[in-house]
mmCIF file of N, CA and C in Angstrom:
data_model
loop_
_atom_site.group_PDB
_atom_site.id
_atom_site.type_symbol
_atom_site.label_atom_id
_atom_site.label_comp_id
_atom_site.label_asym_id
_atom_site.label_seq_id
_atom_site.Cartn_x
_atom_site.Cartn_y
_atom_site.Cartn_z
ATOM 1 N N MET A 231 -84.369 2.844 -38.538
ATOM 2 C CA MET A 231 -84.134 2.967 -37.112
ATOM 3 C C MET A 231 -85.262 2.311 -36.325
ATOM 4 N N VAL A 232 -86.508 2.520 -36.764
ATOM 5 C CA VAL A 232 -87.656 1.942 -36.071
ATOM 6 C C VAL A 232 -87.581 0.415 -36.122
ATOM 7 N N GLU A 233 -87.154 -0.112 -37.277
ATOM 8 C CA GLU A 233 -87.040 -1.563 -37.418
ATOM 9 C C GLU A 233 -86.025 -2.133 -36.420
ATOM 10 N N GLU A 234 -84.940 -1.409 -36.178
ATOM 11 C CA GLU A 234 -83.929 -1.858 -35.224
ATOM 12 C C GLU A 234 -84.499 -1.938 -33.812
ATOM 13 N N TRP A 235 -85.304 -0.935 -33.420
ATOM 14 C CA TRP A 235 -85.906 -0.932 -32.086
ATOM 15 C C TRP A 235 -86.948 -2.032 -31.953
ATOM 16 N N ILE A 236 -87.682 -2.283 -33.046
ATOM 17 C CA ILE A 236 -88.663 -3.371 -33.027
ATOM 18 C C ILE A 236 -87.939 -4.702 -32.848
ATOM 19 N N GLU A 237 -86.848 -4.878 -33.571
ATOM 20 C CA GLU A 237 -86.063 -6.118 -33.448
ATOM 21 C C GLU A 237 -85.508 -6.272 -32.030
ATOM 22 N N CYS A 238 -85.034 -5.179 -31.450
ATOM 23 C CA CYS A 238 -84.511 -5.215 -30.079
ATOM 24 C C CYS A 238 -85.622 -5.598 -29.099
ATOM 25 N N ALA A 239 -86.799 -4.997 -29.263
ATOM 26 C CA ALA A 239 -87.929 -5.319 -28.386
ATOM 27 C C ALA A 239 -88.323 -6.790 -28.521
ATOM 28 N N GLU A 240 -88.329 -7.296 -29.746
ATOM 29 C CA GLU A 240 -88.662 -8.712 -29.959
ATOM 30 C C GLU A 240 -87.639 -9.625 -29.281
ATOM 31 N N ARG A 241 -86.386 -9.251 -29.339
ATOM 32 C CA ARG A 241 -85.349 -10.048 -28.680
ATOM 33 C C ARG A 241 -85.531 -10.040 -27.164
ATOM 34 N N LEU A 242 -85.847 -8.870 -26.604
ATOM 35 C CA LEU A 242 -86.071 -8.786 -25.161
ATOM 36 C C LEU A 242 -87.267 -9.636 -24.744
ATOM 37 N N ILE A 243 -88.314 -9.603 -25.544
ATOM 38 C CA ILE A 243 -89.495 -10.420 -25.246
ATOM 39 C C ILE A 243 -89.140 -11.898 -25.300
ATOM 40 N N SER A 244 -88.343 -12.293 -26.296
ATOM 41 C CA SER A 244 -87.971 -13.717 -26.393
ATOM 42 C C SER A 244 -87.083 -14.134 -25.217
ATOM 43 N N ILE A 245 -86.242 -13.233 -24.743
ATOM 44 C CA ILE A 245 -85.409 -13.536 -23.576
ATOM 45 C C ILE A 245 -86.291 -13.692 -22.340
ATOM 46 N N GLU A 246 -87.260 -12.794 -22.182
ATOM 47 C CA GLU A 246 -88.188 -12.903 -21.049
ATOM 48 C C GLU A 246 -88.965 -14.211 -21.095
ATOM 49 N N GLN A 247 -89.392 -14.598 -22.277
ATOM 50 C CA GLN A 247 -90.138 -15.853 -22.412
ATOM 51 C C GLN A 247 -89.249 -17.039 -22.070
ATOM 52 N N ALA A 248 -88.006 -16.999 -22.504
ATOM 53 C CA ALA A 248 -87.080 -18.097 -22.195
ATOM 54 C C ALA A 248 -86.802 -18.173 -20.702
ATOM 55 N N LEU A 249 -86.686 -17.017 -20.045
ATOM 56 C CA LEU A 249 -86.418 -16.979 -18.609
ATOM 57 C C LEU A 249 -87.672 -17.223 -17.777
ATOM 58 N N ARG A 250 -88.832 -17.076 -18.410
ATOM 59 C CA ARG A 250 -90.123 -17.204 -17.724
ATOM 60 C C ARG A 250 -90.288 -16.167 -16.621
ATOM 61 N N ARG A 251 -89.775 -14.969 -16.878
ATOM 62 C CA ARG A 251 -89.945 -13.842 -15.968
ATOM 63 C C ARG A 251 -89.695 -12.568 -16.745
ATOM 64 N N GLN A 252 -90.135 -11.453 -16.174
ATOM 65 C CA GLN A 252 -89.877 -10.181 -16.807
ATOM 66 C C GLN A 252 -88.476 -9.709 -16.444
ATOM 67 N N LEU A 253 -87.809 -9.124 -17.414
ATOM 68 C CA LEU A 253 -86.501 -8.544 -17.154
ATOM 69 C C LEU A 253 -86.671 -7.272 -16.336
ATOM 70 N N THR A 254 -85.693 -6.998 -15.473
ATOM 71 C CA THR A 254 -85.721 -5.732 -14.742
ATOM 72 C C THR A 254 -85.390 -4.608 -15.715
ATOM 73 N N GLN A 255 -85.708 -3.392 -15.320
ATOM 74 C CA GLN A 255 -85.402 -2.247 -16.167
ATOM 75 C C GLN A 255 -83.900 -2.169 -16.440
ATOM 76 N N ALA A 256 -83.093 -2.441 -15.429
ATOM 77 C CA ALA A 256 -81.631 -2.392 -15.593
ATOM 78 C C ALA A 256 -81.167 -3.463 -16.581
ATOM 79 N N GLU A 257 -81.768 -4.653 -16.511
ATOM 80 C CA GLU A 257 -81.400 -5.721 -17.450
ATOM 81 C C GLU A 257 -81.764 -5.329 -18.881
ATOM 82 N N LYS A 258 -82.939 -4.744 -19.058
ATOM 83 C CA LYS A 258 -83.359 -4.301 -20.390
ATOM 84 C C LYS A 258 -82.414 -3.230 -20.922
ATOM 85 N N GLN A 259 -82.069 -2.271 -20.075
ATOM 86 C CA GLN A 259 -81.158 -1.201 -20.498
ATOM 87 C C GLN A 259 -79.800 -1.776 -20.892
ATOM 88 N N THR A 260 -79.319 -2.723 -20.100
ATOM 89 C CA THR A 260 -78.018 -3.331 -20.388
ATOM 90 C C THR A 260 -78.042 -4.066 -21.718
ATOM 91 N N LEU A 261 -79.066 -4.881 -21.928
ATOM 92 C CA LEU A 261 -79.158 -5.636 -23.169
ATOM 93 C C LEU A 261 -79.321 -4.716 -24.380
ATOM 94 N N CYS A 262 -80.118 -3.665 -24.242
ATOM 95 C CA CYS A 262 -80.270 -2.709 -25.344
ATOM 96 C C CYS A 262 -78.964 -1.995 -25.632
ATOM 97 N N TRP A 263 -78.263 -1.618 -24.579
ATOM 98 C CA TRP A 263 -76.972 -0.957 -24.763
ATOM 99 C C TRP A 263 -76.000 -1.883 -25.486
ATOM 100 N N LEU A 264 -75.981 -3.157 -25.080
ATOM 101 C CA LEU A 264 -75.079 -4.114 -25.717
ATOM 102 C C LEU A 264 -75.428 -4.315 -27.186
ATOM 103 N N ALA A 265 -76.695 -4.248 -27.508
ATOM 104 C CA ALA A 265 -77.145 -4.503 -28.872
ATOM 105 C C ALA A 265 -77.125 -3.267 -29.764
ATOM 106 N N THR A 266 -76.791 -2.116 -29.203
ATOM 107 C CA THR A 266 -76.867 -0.871 -29.965
ATOM 108 C C THR A 266 -76.011 -0.891 -31.226
ATOM 109 N N TYR A 267 -74.823 -1.404 -31.122
ATOM 110 C CA TYR A 267 -73.921 -1.355 -32.261
ATOM 111 C C TYR A 267 -73.883 -2.649 -33.066
ATOM 112 N N GLU A 268 -74.223 -3.748 -32.452
ATOM 113 C CA GLU A 268 -74.173 -5.019 -33.159
ATOM 114 C C GLU A 268 -75.319 -5.894 -32.656
ATOM 115 N N THR A 269 -76.278 -6.144 -33.524
ATOM 116 C CA THR A 269 -77.492 -6.847 -33.101
ATOM 117 C C THR A 269 -77.226 -8.284 -32.679
ATOM 118 N N SER A 270 -76.127 -8.866 -33.074
ATOM 119 C CA SER A 270 -75.844 -10.257 -32.690
ATOM 120 C C SER A 270 -75.324 -10.363 -31.252
ATOM 121 N N THR A 271 -75.036 -9.242 -30.615
ATOM 122 C CA THR A 271 -74.481 -9.259 -29.263
ATOM 123 C C THR A 271 -75.416 -9.938 -28.277
ATOM 124 N N VAL A 272 -76.714 -9.592 -28.317
ATOM 125 C CA VAL A 272 -77.668 -10.196 -27.394
ATOM 126 C C VAL A 272 -77.730 -11.701 -27.623
ATOM 127 N N ASP A 273 -77.722 -12.130 -28.890
ATOM 128 C CA ASP A 273 -77.732 -13.567 -29.187
ATOM 129 C C ASP A 273 -76.496 -14.249 -28.620
ATOM 130 N N ASN A 274 -75.339 -13.610 -28.756
ATOM 131 C CA ASN A 274 -74.109 -14.191 -28.227
ATOM 132 C C ASN A 274 -74.169 -14.328 -26.709
ATOM 133 N N ILE A 275 -74.669 -13.293 -26.045
ATOM 134 C CA ILE A 275 -74.783 -13.343 -24.586
ATOM 135 C C ILE A 275 -75.773 -14.414 -24.172
ATOM 136 N N GLN A 276 -76.875 -14.516 -24.902
ATOM 137 C CA GLN A 276 -77.877 -15.531 -24.568
ATOM 138 C C GLN A 276 -77.269 -16.927 -24.711
ATOM 139 N N ARG A 277 -76.474 -17.153 -25.745
ATOM 140 C CA ARG A 277 -75.821 -18.460 -25.926
ATOM 141 C C ARG A 277 -74.886 -18.772 -24.765
ATOM 142 N N ILE A 278 -74.153 -17.769 -24.313
ATOM 143 C CA ILE A 278 -73.236 -17.969 -23.182
ATOM 144 C C ILE A 278 -74.015 -18.396 -21.947
ATOM 145 N N PHE A 279 -75.106 -17.678 -21.653
ATOM 146 C CA PHE A 279 -75.901 -18.035 -20.480
ATOM 147 C C PHE A 279 -76.573 -19.392 -20.643
ATOM 148 N N ASP A 280 -76.997 -19.726 -21.861
ATOM 149 C CA ASP A 280 -77.574 -21.052 -22.100
ATOM 150 C C ASP A 280 -76.551 -22.147 -21.789
ATOM 151 N N GLU A 281 -75.304 -21.914 -22.215
ATOM 152 C CA GLU A 281 -74.247 -22.883 -21.927
ATOM 153 C C GLU A 281 -73.992 -22.999 -20.431
ATOM 154 N N LEU A 282 -73.976 -21.859 -19.733
ATOM 155 C CA LEU A 282 -73.771 -21.890 -18.287
ATOM 156 C C LEU A 282 -74.871 -22.684 -17.594
ATOM 157 N N ILE A 283 -76.099 -22.507 -18.050
ATOM 158 C CA ILE A 283 -77.219 -23.246 -17.466
ATOM 159 C C ILE A 283 -77.035 -24.732 -17.687
ATOM 160 N N GLU A 284 -76.608 -25.119 -18.888
ATOM 161 C CA GLU A 284 -76.371 -26.534 -19.179
ATOM 162 C C GLU A 284 -75.260 -27.089 -18.298
ATOM 163 N N ILE A 285 -74.200 -26.322 -18.115
ATOM 164 C CA ILE A 285 -73.074 -26.768 -17.298
ATOM 165 C C ILE A 285 -73.510 -26.984 -15.854
ATOM 166 N N LYS A 286 -74.353 -26.084 -15.348
ATOM 167 C CA LYS A 286 -74.809 -26.190 -13.961
ATOM 168 C C LYS A 286 -75.919 -27.220 -13.795
ATOM 169 N N GLY A 287 -76.298 -27.910 -14.846
ATOM 170 C CA GLY A 287 -77.290 -28.970 -14.731
ATOM 171 C C GLY A 287 -78.674 -28.570 -15.172
ATOM 172 N N GLY A 288 -78.866 -27.309 -15.483
ATOM 173 C CA GLY A 288 -80.146 -26.868 -16.014
ATOM 174 C C GLY A 288 -81.308 -26.982 -15.054
ATOM 175 N N GLY A 289 -81.049 -27.139 -13.760
ATOM 176 C CA GLY A 289 -82.145 -27.256 -12.803
ATOM 177 C C GLY A 289 -82.896 -25.951 -12.684
ATOM 178 N N GLU A 290 -84.175 -25.959 -13.064
ATOM 179 C CA GLU A 290 -84.987 -24.754 -12.978
ATOM 180 C C GLU A 290 -85.778 -24.759 -11.688
ATOM 181 N N LYS A 291 -85.951 -23.587 -11.112
ATOM 182 C CA LYS A 291 -86.749 -23.431 -9.907
ATOM 183 C C LYS A 291 -87.936 -22.551 -10.224
ATOM 184 N N THR A 292 -89.073 -22.895 -9.684
ATOM 185 C CA THR A 292 -90.230 -22.030 -9.822
ATOM 186 C C THR A 292 -90.131 -20.939 -8.764
ATOM 187 N N MET A 293 -90.929 -19.889 -8.906
ATOM 188 C CA MET A 293 -90.905 -18.808 -7.932
ATOM 189 C C MET A 293 -91.336 -19.316 -6.562
ATOM 190 N N SER A 294 -92.300 -20.242 -6.517
ATOM 191 C CA SER A 294 -92.739 -20.749 -5.214
ATOM 192 C C SER A 294 -91.632 -21.554 -4.549
ATOM 193 N N GLU A 295 -90.850 -22.300 -5.330
ATOM 194 C CA GLU A 295 -89.713 -23.028 -4.756
ATOM 195 C C GLU A 295 -88.672 -22.052 -4.221
ATOM 196 N N SER A 296 -88.449 -20.953 -4.943
ATOM 197 C CA SER A 296 -87.498 -19.946 -4.493
ATOM 198 C C SER A 296 -87.941 -19.332 -3.179
ATOM 199 N N LYS A 297 -89.242 -19.049 -3.047
ATOM 200 C CA LYS A 297 -89.762 -18.462 -1.813
ATOM 201 C C LYS A 297 -89.584 -19.424 -0.651
ATOM 202 N N GLN A 298 -89.827 -20.715 -0.909
ATOM 203 C CA GLN A 298 -89.692 -21.705 0.149
ATOM 204 C C GLN A 298 -88.251 -21.795 0.623
ATOM 205 N N GLU A 299 -87.305 -21.648 -0.288
ATOM 206 C CA GLU A 299 -85.889 -21.741 0.069
ATOM 207 C C GLU A 299 -85.334 -20.406 0.561
ATOM 208 N N GLY A 300 -86.140 -19.374 0.526
ATOM 209 C CA GLY A 300 -85.665 -18.065 0.969
ATOM 210 C C GLY A 300 -84.719 -17.417 -0.012
ATOM 211 N N SER A 301 -84.834 -17.762 -1.292
ATOM 212 C CA SER A 301 -83.905 -17.206 -2.271
ATOM 213 C C SER A 301 -84.614 -16.298 -3.266
ATOM 214 N N ILE A 302 -85.543 -15.483 -2.771
ATOM 215 C CA ILE A 302 -86.200 -14.515 -3.630
ATOM 216 C C ILE A 302 -85.156 -13.497 -4.064
ATOM 217 N N PRO A 303 -85.019 -13.277 -5.366
ATOM 218 C CA PRO A 303 -83.970 -12.369 -5.823
ATOM 219 C C PRO A 303 -84.196 -10.926 -5.393
ATOM 220 N N GLU A 304 -83.114 -10.287 -5.013
ATOM 221 C CA GLU A 304 -83.089 -8.867 -4.666
ATOM 222 C C GLU A 304 -82.124 -8.195 -5.634
ATOM 223 N N THR A 305 -82.399 -6.962 -5.980
ATOM 224 C CA THR A 305 -81.512 -6.243 -6.891
ATOM 225 C C THR A 305 -80.573 -5.356 -6.098
ATOM 226 N N ILE A 306 -79.279 -5.496 -6.391
ATOM 227 C CA ILE A 306 -78.272 -4.613 -5.814
ATOM 228 C C ILE A 306 -77.616 -3.863 -6.966
ATOM 229 N N SER A 307 -77.126 -2.674 -6.689
ATOM 230 C CA SER A 307 -76.417 -1.918 -7.716
ATOM 231 C C SER A 307 -74.950 -1.810 -7.314
ATOM 232 N N TYR A 308 -74.110 -1.672 -8.311
ATOM 233 C CA TYR A 308 -72.676 -1.584 -8.042
ATOM 234 C C TYR A 308 -72.025 -0.570 -8.968
ATOM 235 N N GLN A 309 -70.900 -0.057 -8.488
ATOM 236 C CA GLN A 309 -70.112 0.900 -9.250
ATOM 237 C C GLN A 309 -68.652 0.695 -8.888
ATOM 238 N N LYS A 310 -67.796 0.775 -9.859
ATOM 239 C CA LYS A 310 -66.365 0.605 -9.619
ATOM 240 C C LYS A 310 -65.846 1.799 -8.820
ATOM 241 N N HIS A 311 -65.128 1.511 -7.754
ATOM 242 C CA HIS A 311 -64.502 2.528 -6.897
ATOM 243 C C HIS A 311 -63.125 2.839 -7.480
ATOM 244 N N HIS A 312 -62.578 3.989 -7.201
ATOM 245 C CA HIS A 312 -61.261 4.359 -7.753
ATOM 246 C C HIS A 312 -60.159 3.396 -7.294
ATOM 247 N N THR A 313 -60.408 2.624 -6.248
ATOM 248 C CA THR A 313 -59.422 1.638 -5.777
ATOM 249 C C THR A 313 -59.454 0.351 -6.596
ATOM 250 N N GLY A 314 -60.479 0.213 -7.460
ATOM 251 C CA GLY A 314 -60.627 -1.013 -8.241
ATOM 252 C C GLY A 314 -61.643 -1.960 -7.636
ATOM 253 N N ASN A 315 -62.052 -1.699 -6.410
ATOM 254 C CA ASN A 315 -63.073 -2.514 -5.765
ATOM 255 C C ASN A 315 -64.449 -1.972 -6.147
ATOM 256 N N PHE A 316 -65.507 -2.562 -5.603
ATOM 257 C CA PHE A 316 -66.861 -2.150 -5.963
ATOM 258 C C PHE A 316 -67.573 -1.482 -4.797
ATOM 259 N N VAL A 317 -68.260 -0.373 -5.081
ATOM 260 C CA VAL A 317 -69.189 0.232 -4.140
ATOM 261 C C VAL A 317 -70.534 -0.410 -4.460
ATOM 262 N N VAL A 318 -71.116 -1.087 -3.465
ATOM 263 C CA VAL A 318 -72.329 -1.863 -3.691
ATOM 264 C C VAL A 318 -73.442 -1.316 -2.806
ATOM 265 N N LYS A 319 -74.636 -1.134 -3.402
ATOM 266 C CA LYS A 319 -75.785 -0.607 -2.672
ATOM 267 C C LYS A 319 -76.892 -1.649 -2.629
ATOM 268 N N TYR A 320 -77.460 -1.802 -1.432
ATOM 269 C CA TYR A 320 -78.645 -2.638 -1.234
ATOM 270 C C TYR A 320 -79.578 -1.858 -0.322
ATOM 271 N N GLY A 321 -80.690 -1.402 -0.861
ATOM 272 C CA GLY A 321 -81.593 -0.554 -0.076
ATOM 273 C C GLY A 321 -80.858 0.706 0.343
ATOM 274 N N GLU A 322 -80.852 0.960 1.643
ATOM 275 C CA GLU A 322 -80.172 2.137 2.181
ATOM 276 C C GLU A 322 -78.707 1.853 2.534
ATOM 277 N N GLN A 323 -78.307 0.597 2.436
ATOM 278 C CA GLN A 323 -76.941 0.212 2.809
ATOM 279 C C GLN A 323 -75.993 0.375 1.622
ATOM 280 N N GLU A 324 -74.771 0.796 1.910
ATOM 281 C CA GLU A 324 -73.740 0.941 0.892
ATOM 282 C C GLU A 324 -72.419 0.455 1.488
ATOM 283 N N ILE A 325 -71.773 -0.469 0.792
ATOM 284 C CA ILE A 325 -70.501 -1.000 1.278
ATOM 285 C C ILE A 325 -69.507 -1.081 0.123
ATOM 286 N N ILE A 326 -68.236 -1.197 0.467
ATOM 287 C CA ILE A 326 -67.198 -1.448 -0.536
ATOM 288 C C ILE A 326 -66.793 -2.904 -0.402
ATOM 289 N N VAL A 327 -66.782 -3.605 -1.539
ATOM 290 C CA VAL A 327 -66.464 -5.033 -1.565
ATOM 291 C C VAL A 327 -65.260 -5.245 -2.473
ATOM 292 N N LEU A 328 -64.327 -6.061 -2.038
ATOM 293 C CA LEU A 328 -63.171 -6.394 -2.875
ATOM 294 C C LEU A 328 -63.658 -6.962 -4.201
ATOM 295 N N LYS A 329 -63.021 -6.544 -5.300
ATOM 296 C CA LYS A 329 -63.530 -6.924 -6.617
ATOM 297 C C LYS A 329 -63.552 -8.437 -6.824
ATOM 298 N N ASP A 330 -62.553 -9.165 -6.347
ATOM 299 C CA ASP A 330 -62.545 -10.620 -6.535
ATOM 300 C C ASP A 330 -63.661 -11.293 -5.745
ATOM 301 N N ALA A 331 -63.893 -10.823 -4.533
ATOM 302 C CA ALA A 331 -64.981 -11.386 -3.714
ATOM 303 C C ALA A 331 -66.323 -11.072 -4.349
ATOM 304 N N PHE A 332 -66.502 -9.823 -4.792
ATOM 305 C CA PHE A 332 -67.759 -9.434 -5.424
ATOM 306 C C PHE A 332 -68.021 -10.280 -6.664
ATOM 307 N N SER A 333 -67.014 -10.472 -7.472
ATOM 308 C CA SER A 333 -67.161 -11.268 -8.693
ATOM 309 C C SER A 333 -67.484 -12.722 -8.384
ATOM 310 N N LYS A 334 -66.803 -13.267 -7.402
ATOM 311 C CA LYS A 334 -67.030 -14.671 -7.038
ATOM 312 C C LYS A 334 -68.443 -14.878 -6.500
ATOM 313 N N ILE A 335 -68.928 -13.984 -5.679
ATOM 314 C CA ILE A 335 -70.246 -14.134 -5.051
ATOM 315 C C ILE A 335 -71.380 -13.868 -6.037
ATOM 316 N N THR A 336 -71.244 -12.850 -6.878
ATOM 317 C CA THR A 336 -72.349 -12.434 -7.746
ATOM 318 C C THR A 336 -72.232 -12.906 -9.190
ATOM 319 N N GLY A 337 -71.026 -13.258 -9.625
ATOM 320 C CA GLY A 337 -70.829 -13.627 -11.017
ATOM 321 C C GLY A 337 -70.583 -12.435 -11.925
ATOM 322 N N VAL A 338 -70.536 -11.237 -11.363
ATOM 323 C CA VAL A 338 -70.262 -10.033 -12.140
ATOM 324 C C VAL A 338 -68.785 -10.016 -12.506
ATOM 325 N N SER A 339 -68.489 -9.647 -13.731
ATOM 326 C CA SER A 339 -67.102 -9.578 -14.181
ATOM 327 C C SER A 339 -66.309 -8.582 -13.344
ATOM 328 N N PRO A 340 -65.071 -8.922 -12.983
ATOM 329 C CA PRO A 340 -64.240 -7.958 -12.249
ATOM 330 C C PRO A 340 -63.924 -6.722 -13.088
ATOM 331 N N GLU A 341 -64.152 -6.798 -14.396
ATOM 332 C CA GLU A 341 -63.906 -5.665 -15.290
ATOM 333 C C GLU A 341 -65.117 -4.744 -15.404
ATOM 334 N N ALA A 342 -66.259 -5.137 -14.840
ATOM 335 C CA ALA A 342 -67.463 -4.310 -14.901
ATOM 336 C C ALA A 342 -67.209 -2.984 -14.201
ATOM 337 N N THR A 343 -67.952 -1.952 -14.606
ATOM 338 C CA THR A 343 -67.766 -0.651 -13.990
ATOM 339 C C THR A 343 -69.027 -0.119 -13.319
ATOM 340 N N LEU A 344 -70.199 -0.516 -13.803
ATOM 341 C CA LEU A 344 -71.442 0.041 -13.297
ATOM 342 C C LEU A 344 -72.586 -0.870 -13.703
ATOM 343 N N GLY A 345 -73.541 -1.080 -12.806
ATOM 344 C CA GLY A 345 -74.705 -1.864 -13.175
ATOM 345 C C GLY A 345 -75.484 -2.330 -11.971
ATOM 346 N N SER A 346 -76.324 -3.334 -12.214
ATOM 347 C CA SER A 346 -77.084 -3.951 -11.137
ATOM 348 C C SER A 346 -77.155 -5.447 -11.414
ATOM 349 N N VAL A 347 -77.411 -6.202 -10.353
ATOM 350 C CA VAL A 347 -77.471 -7.647 -10.470
ATOM 351 C C VAL A 347 -78.450 -8.170 -9.421
ATOM 352 N N GLU A 348 -79.123 -9.263 -9.752
ATOM 353 C CA GLU A 348 -80.025 -9.884 -8.792
ATOM 354 C C GLU A 348 -79.258 -10.909 -7.973
ATOM 355 N N VAL A 349 -79.467 -10.872 -6.667
ATOM 356 C CA VAL A 349 -78.818 -11.813 -5.751
ATOM 357 C C VAL A 349 -79.871 -12.349 -4.784
ATOM 358 N N ASP A 350 -79.556 -13.461 -4.139
ATOM 359 C CA ASP A 350 -80.475 -13.989 -3.141
ATOM 360 C C ASP A 350 -79.960 -13.640 -1.747
ATOM 361 N N ARG A 351 -80.704 -14.051 -0.733
ATOM 362 C CA ARG A 351 -80.394 -13.717 0.660
ATOM 363 C C ARG A 351 -79.007 -14.229 1.073
ATOM 364 N N LYS A 352 -78.638 -15.419 0.631
ATOM 365 C CA LYS A 352 -77.323 -15.976 0.980
ATOM 366 C C LYS A 352 -76.200 -15.101 0.420
ATOM 367 N N GLN A 353 -76.374 -14.659 -0.832
ATOM 368 C CA GLN A 353 -75.357 -13.807 -1.439
ATOM 369 C C GLN A 353 -75.259 -12.466 -0.711
ATOM 370 N N LEU A 354 -76.423 -11.918 -0.320
ATOM 371 C CA LEU A 354 -76.408 -10.663 0.438
ATOM 372 C C LEU A 354 -75.608 -10.820 1.720
ATOM 373 N N LYS A 355 -75.805 -11.936 2.408
ATOM 374 C CA LYS A 355 -75.074 -12.180 3.650
ATOM 375 C C LYS A 355 -73.588 -12.347 3.388
ATOM 376 N N LYS A 356 -73.232 -13.054 2.302
ATOM 377 C CA LYS A 356 -71.818 -13.231 1.958
ATOM 378 C C LYS A 356 -71.146 -11.905 1.650
ATOM 379 N N LEU A 357 -71.931 -10.985 1.061
ATOM 380 C CA LEU A 357 -71.403 -9.654 0.763
ATOM 381 C C LEU A 357 -71.290 -8.798 2.026
ATOM 382 N N ASP A 358 -71.865 -9.287 3.120
ATOM 383 C CA ASP A 358 -71.816 -8.616 4.421
ATOM 384 C C ASP A 358 -72.874 -7.541 4.596
ATOM 385 N N PHE A 359 -73.991 -7.664 3.868
ATOM 386 C CA PHE A 359 -75.118 -6.765 4.095
ATOM 387 C C PHE A 359 -75.919 -7.269 5.280
ATOM 388 N N ASN A 360 -76.544 -6.351 6.000
ATOM 389 C CA ASN A 360 -77.453 -6.704 7.084
ATOM 390 C C ASN A 360 -78.802 -7.034 6.466
ATOM 391 N N VAL A 361 -79.237 -8.290 6.609
ATOM 392 C CA VAL A 361 -80.536 -8.709 6.103
ATOM 393 C C VAL A 361 -81.351 -9.239 7.261
ATOM 394 N N GLY A 362 -82.639 -8.971 7.264
ATOM 395 C CA GLY A 362 -83.514 -9.413 8.347
ATOM 396 C C GLY A 362 -83.628 -10.920 8.388
ATOM 397 N N GLY A 363 -84.085 -11.448 9.493
ATOM 398 C CA GLY A 363 -84.273 -12.902 9.640
ATOM 399 C C GLY A 363 -82.987 -13.605 9.975
ATOM 400 N N ASN A 364 -82.941 -14.882 9.602
ATOM 401 C CA ASN A 364 -81.767 -15.716 9.947
ATOM 402 C C ASN A 364 -80.554 -15.370 9.143
#
């Protein structure tokens, strides 16, 4: 059992190194949960995201470039509402967003039920959250 947790920790560290940032607690919990029953799950997910990055051109941004563009990531949490849409929280704000719109804006699967995701200021505005500034 200890060896499995060590392997999971090593995988999380390698993902952080590849991303060049620390994973959020929610991201770590999600990846550990996914890997609980099958250790290849994290590798499969990483391959999918690697492919997505290649498809989008692989353009990497540094944190200073993100700050200049006003796209510092913010974490929002979401939960599936009994209507099938998402209840989304950002700070003290809570709104219900149509599942297709939420998925299109954030990239979260419409089949998701609970979690958190990082978004930038533009995405927050598209979701209809009140954000300071322009």
